[in-house]
């Protein structure tokens, strides 16, 4: 396997992925972007988009009328809401931040919003969700999320916390619930995702930046100061080294 970024190509050169102005790839690993999708706002779909589209399909969260929760409203979460809505699913955004309620309901069109630290809200929503896509990459409790699932419900992890999470087993046993995971997706499914996005006019919410702003963007990322993805304008701002 040759990774798009940070890998070694056949001739020993390093691959630079999205930091390249041009690259050569085997035709089997190229995705066609439909003409009606803007390249800048569809670029994050090739990572964040397929990361949430794949588990929505694989775990059967794509049936119209289903109740699906999305934990975390960031780069992955906001795209998950858009895809799930386009599939006809009723989406509940679950966040630790009450400030994100307006964004979730009014801008992204989620059907409901839960503050995960509000015991009254969580208690009122127990056993209401068919599935949950958890996009959070920080350490967080799983017990409240498992309580939101109906019997036979599935909690799917797509975020990658650095430290191990605590998994209480008893709630799994009592409702025959499942915890699963998913990472990106294959080429066929990635093309399917892009075509679906084009059909339903789904793009990521982005901020386009020049290449020389990259370090500042990284500092802002650490403070979660972006809605919701930075996209580097390589074509217009990457200059060849003299």
Tab-separated table of C-alpha atoms in Angstrom:
chain	number	residue	atom	x	y	z
A	1	UNK	CA	0.000	0.000	0.000
A	2	UNK	CA	1.261	3.466	-0.902
A	3	UNK	CA	-0.351	6.167	1.224
A	4	UNK	CA	-1.362	9.361	-0.572
A	5	UNK	CA	0.526	11.425	1.993
A	6	UNK	CA	3.732	10.651	3.879
A	7	UNK	CA	4.373	7.363	2.051
A	8	UNK	CA	7.124	6.192	-0.276
A	9	UNK	CA	6.462	6.006	-4.003
A	10	UNK	CA	7.888	3.211	-6.183
A	11	UNK	CA	10.985	5.274	-6.998
A	12	UNK	CA	11.627	6.107	-3.332
A	13	UNK	CA	10.298	9.665	-3.391
A	14	UNK	CA	7.963	10.842	-0.633
A	15	UNK	CA	4.268	11.285	-1.406
A	16	UNK	CA	2.867	14.691	-0.434
A	17	UNK	CA	-0.846	14.156	-1.034
A	18	UNK	CA	-2.835	17.376	-0.914
A	19	UNK	CA	0.360	19.399	-0.515
A	20	UNK	CA	1.345	18.484	-4.097
A	21	UNK	CA	0.549	20.612	-7.134
A	22	UNK	CA	0.520	17.439	-9.258
A	23	UNK	CA	0.785	13.702	-8.636
A	24	UNK	CA	0.666	10.432	-10.558
A	25	UNK	CA	-1.709	7.675	-9.478
A	26	UNK	CA	-2.908	4.311	-10.746
A	27	UNK	CA	-6.291	4.787	-12.454
A	28	UNK	CA	-7.909	2.380	-9.967
A	29	UNK	CA	-7.206	4.852	-7.155
A	30	UNK	CA	-8.662	7.957	-8.773
A	31	UNK	CA	-12.110	9.319	-7.858
A	32	UNK	CA	-14.067	11.309	-10.429
A	33	UNK	CA	-15.578	14.481	-8.980
A	34	UNK	CA	-18.909	15.255	-10.733
A	35	UNK	CA	-19.045	18.614	-12.504
A	36	UNK	CA	-21.647	20.104	-10.141
A	37	UNK	CA	-19.457	19.660	-7.041
A	38	UNK	CA	-17.010	22.500	-6.293
A	39	UNK	CA	-13.499	21.074	-5.860
A	40	UNK	CA	-12.712	23.057	-2.697
A	41	UNK	CA	-15.832	22.139	-0.709
A	42	UNK	CA	-15.844	18.516	-1.913
A	43	UNK	CA	-12.155	17.874	-1.103
A	44	UNK	CA	-12.872	17.065	2.595
A	45	UNK	CA	-15.504	14.530	1.507
A	46	UNK	CA	-12.660	12.267	0.343
A	47	UNK	CA	-11.687	11.902	4.008
A	48	UNK	CA	-14.430	13.090	6.382
A	49	UNK	CA	-17.231	12.294	3.923
A	50	UNK	CA	-16.374	8.657	3.287
A	51	UNK	CA	-15.480	8.188	6.972
A	52	UNK	CA	-19.114	8.818	7.953
A	53	UNK	CA	-20.878	7.644	4.756
A	54	UNK	CA	-19.352	4.157	4.957
A	55	UNK	CA	-20.595	3.274	8.487
A	56	UNK	CA	-24.014	4.830	7.802
A	57	UNK	CA	-24.377	2.336	4.939
A	58	UNK	CA	-22.536	-0.661	6.428
A	59	UNK	CA	-24.319	-0.633	9.789
A	60	UNK	CA	-27.715	-0.034	8.180
A	61	UNK	CA	-28.277	3.513	9.442
A	62	UNK	CA	-29.468	4.630	5.992
A	63	UNK	CA	-33.112	3.541	6.168
A	64	UNK	CA	-35.599	6.438	5.914
A	65	UNK	CA	-37.304	7.200	9.222
A	66	UNK	CA	-34.562	5.698	11.400
A	67	UNK	CA	-33.424	7.637	14.463
A	68	UNK	CA	-29.651	8.160	14.353
A	69	UNK	CA	-27.442	10.126	16.719
A	70	UNK	CA	-24.263	11.971	15.725
A	71	UNK	CA	-21.849	12.644	18.587
A	72	UNK	CA	-19.675	15.715	18.098
A	73	UNK	CA	-20.324	18.575	15.688
A	74	UNK	CA	-16.944	19.099	14.048
A	75	UNK	CA	-15.362	18.192	10.729
A	76	UNK	CA	-16.752	14.641	10.736
A	77	UNK	CA	-19.958	15.371	12.614
A	78	UNK	CA	-21.305	18.160	10.406
A	79	UNK	CA	-20.839	16.005	7.282
A	80	UNK	CA	-22.444	13.011	9.033
A	81	UNK	CA	-25.552	15.131	9.713
A	82	UNK	CA	-25.754	16.135	6.036
A	83	UNK	CA	-25.392	12.580	4.694
A	84	UNK	CA	-27.804	11.062	7.226
A	85	UNK	CA	-30.423	13.712	6.463
A	86	UNK	CA	-30.096	13.056	2.716
A	87	UNK	CA	-30.698	9.351	3.426
A	88	UNK	CA	-34.022	10.253	5.045
A	89	UNK	CA	-32.848	9.616	8.583
A	90	UNK	CA	-34.004	11.606	11.641
A	91	UNK	CA	-30.791	13.032	13.109
A	92	UNK	CA	-30.082	13.877	16.739
A	93	UNK	CA	-26.860	15.809	17.370
A	94	UNK	CA	-25.238	14.985	20.723
A	95	UNK	CA	-22.669	17.470	22.043
A	96	UNK	CA	-21.073	18.647	25.277
A	97	UNK	CA	-21.535	22.236	24.083
A	98	UNK	CA	-25.006	23.840	24.417
A	99	UNK	CA	-23.700	26.655	22.176
A	100	UNK	CA	-23.809	24.314	19.171
A	101	UNK	CA	-27.584	23.777	19.362
A	102	UNK	CA	-28.471	26.645	17.048
A	103	UNK	CA	-25.842	25.570	14.508
A	104	UNK	CA	-27.089	21.955	14.576
A	105	UNK	CA	-30.786	22.721	14.261
A	106	UNK	CA	-30.891	25.871	12.126
A	107	UNK	CA	-27.828	25.661	9.902
A	108	UNK	CA	-27.435	21.884	9.458
A	109	UNK	CA	-31.090	20.986	9.874
A	110	UNK	CA	-30.761	18.274	12.519
A	111	UNK	CA	-34.083	17.125	13.954
A	112	UNK	CA	-33.056	17.384	17.603
A	113	UNK	CA	-30.144	18.266	19.882
A	114	UNK	CA	-28.950	16.759	23.159
A	115	UNK	CA	-26.380	18.115	25.601
A	116	UNK	CA	-24.569	14.956	26.684
A	117	UNK	CA	-23.772	16.334	30.150
A	118	UNK	CA	-27.400	17.301	30.872
A	119	UNK	CA	-28.817	14.368	32.828
A	120	UNK	CA	-32.436	15.453	32.332
A	121	UNK	CA	-32.061	15.606	28.546
A	122	UNK	CA	-30.280	12.244	28.408
A	123	UNK	CA	-32.851	10.629	30.696
A	124	UNK	CA	-35.723	11.885	28.524
A	125	UNK	CA	-34.095	10.422	25.390
A	126	UNK	CA	-33.208	6.952	26.754
A	127	UNK	CA	-33.880	4.125	24.313
A	128	UNK	CA	-34.820	6.377	21.378
A	129	UNK	CA	-31.983	5.869	18.860
A	130	UNK	CA	-31.463	3.020	16.380
A	131	UNK	CA	-27.797	3.862	15.987
A	132	UNK	CA	-25.106	6.375	16.880
A	133	UNK	CA	-22.090	7.597	14.910
A	134	UNK	CA	-19.502	8.811	17.440
A	135	UNK	CA	-17.041	11.259	15.814
A	136	UNK	CA	-15.328	12.504	18.990
A	137	UNK	CA	-11.556	12.054	19.147
A	138	UNK	CA	-11.149	13.072	22.805
A	139	UNK	CA	-11.702	10.806	25.801
A	140	UNK	CA	-15.404	10.742	26.701
A	141	UNK	CA	-17.873	8.475	28.546
A	142	UNK	CA	-19.712	5.852	26.479
A	143	UNK	CA	-22.276	4.894	29.136
A	144	UNK	CA	-24.691	7.806	28.441
A	145	UNK	CA	-24.526	7.072	24.707
A	146	UNK	CA	-25.312	3.391	25.161
A	147	UNK	CA	-28.350	4.353	27.216
A	148	UNK	CA	-29.729	6.350	24.282
A	149	UNK	CA	-29.805	3.248	22.066
A	150	UNK	CA	-32.872	1.099	21.565
A	151	UNK	CA	-32.504	-2.661	22.044
A	152	UNK	CA	-30.274	-4.076	19.272
A	153	UNK	CA	-28.879	-0.562	18.723
A	154	UNK	CA	-25.336	0.038	17.495
A	155	UNK	CA	-22.740	2.549	18.685
A	156	UNK	CA	-20.146	3.082	15.935
A	157	UNK	CA	-16.838	4.799	16.632
A	158	UNK	CA	-15.190	6.827	13.856
A	159	UNK	CA	-13.233	9.263	16.041
A	160	UNK	CA	-9.856	8.083	17.345
A	161	UNK	CA	-9.210	9.043	20.989
A	162	UNK	CA	-5.552	8.688	21.988
A	163	UNK	CA	-6.410	7.146	25.368
A	164	UNK	CA	-8.531	3.988	25.816
A	165	UNK	CA	-12.220	4.521	26.536
A	166	UNK	CA	-14.080	2.723	29.317
A	167	UNK	CA	-16.641	0.268	27.956
A	168	UNK	CA	-19.320	-0.774	30.481
A	169	UNK	CA	-20.465	-4.262	29.495
A	170	UNK	CA	-23.720	-4.600	31.437
A	171	UNK	CA	-25.688	-2.119	29.264
A	172	UNK	CA	-24.530	-4.067	26.194
A	173	UNK	CA	-25.892	-7.305	27.620
A	174	UNK	CA	-29.251	-5.925	28.667
A	175	UNK	CA	-30.217	-4.506	25.269
A	176	UNK	CA	-28.199	-6.811	23.016
A	177	UNK	CA	-26.372	-3.692	21.859
A	178	UNK	CA	-23.226	-3.496	19.747
A	179	UNK	CA	-20.125	-1.300	19.673
A	180	UNK	CA	-18.322	-1.161	16.334
A	181	UNK	CA	-15.873	0.944	14.391
A	182	UNK	CA	-15.154	2.140	10.865
A	183	UNK	CA	-12.205	3.746	9.084
A	184	UNK	CA	-12.561	5.639	5.788
A	185	UNK	CA	-13.725	3.289	2.959
A	186	UNK	CA	-12.751	1.553	-0.281
A	187	UNK	CA	-12.514	3.059	-3.763
A	188	UNK	CA	-15.878	1.799	-5.028
A	189	UNK	CA	-17.690	3.163	-1.979
A	190	UNK	CA	-15.778	6.462	-2.132
A	191	UNK	CA	-16.968	7.016	-5.702
A	192	UNK	CA	-20.498	6.063	-4.607
A	193	UNK	CA	-20.262	8.611	-1.775
A	194	UNK	CA	-19.097	11.397	-4.099
A	195	UNK	CA	-21.889	10.634	-6.582
A	196	UNK	CA	-24.425	10.635	-3.714
A	197	UNK	CA	-23.029	13.979	-2.516
A	198	UNK	CA	-23.376	15.434	-6.019
A	199	UNK	CA	-26.949	14.197	-6.316
A	200	UNK	CA	-27.942	15.693	-2.960
A	201	UNK	CA	-25.688	18.777	-3.202
A	202	UNK	CA	-23.676	17.833	-0.106
A	203	UNK	CA	-20.385	19.635	0.537
A	204	UNK	CA	-18.253	20.296	3.607
A	205	UNK	CA	-18.354	23.702	5.306
A	206	UNK	CA	-14.873	25.058	4.643
A	207	UNK	CA	-12.448	27.946	4.983
A	208	UNK	CA	-10.082	28.218	2.013
A	209	UNK	CA	-6.544	29.301	2.931
A	210	UNK	CA	-3.255	29.972	1.100
A	211	UNK	CA	-0.373	27.548	1.633
A	212	UNK	CA	1.612	30.061	3.708
A	213	UNK	CA	-1.265	30.170	6.233
A	214	UNK	CA	-0.911	26.425	6.989
A	215	UNK	CA	1.002	26.818	10.274
A	216	UNK	CA	-1.494	29.385	11.583
A	217	UNK	CA	-4.318	27.051	10.551
A	218	UNK	CA	-2.729	24.235	12.575
A	219	UNK	CA	-2.654	26.497	15.648
A	220	UNK	CA	-6.317	27.379	15.113
A	221	UNK	CA	-7.167	23.672	14.712
A	222	UNK	CA	-5.785	22.985	18.184
A	223	UNK	CA	-8.257	25.574	19.519
A	224	UNK	CA	-11.111	24.126	17.409
A	225	UNK	CA	-11.294	27.502	15.679
A	226	UNK	CA	-12.627	26.421	12.273
A	227	UNK	CA	-16.022	25.657	10.750
A	228	UNK	CA	-15.352	22.939	9.863
A	229	UNK	CA	-12.439	22.179	7.549
A	230	UNK	CA	-9.487	24.169	6.265
A	231	UNK	CA	-8.821	23.655	2.547
A	232	UNK	CA	-5.493	24.822	1.093
A	233	UNK	CA	-5.642	26.521	-2.302
A	234	UNK	CA	-2.617	24.701	-3.728
A	235	UNK	CA	-3.259	25.719	-7.357
A	236	UNK	CA	-3.066	29.448	-6.714
A	237	UNK	CA	-0.682	29.705	-3.762
A	238	UNK	CA	1.906	26.885	-3.913
A	239	UNK	CA	4.969	28.389	-5.576
A	240	UNK	CA	7.881	26.248	-6.824
A	241	UNK	CA	11.006	26.631	-4.731
A	242	UNK	CA	13.644	28.637	-6.547
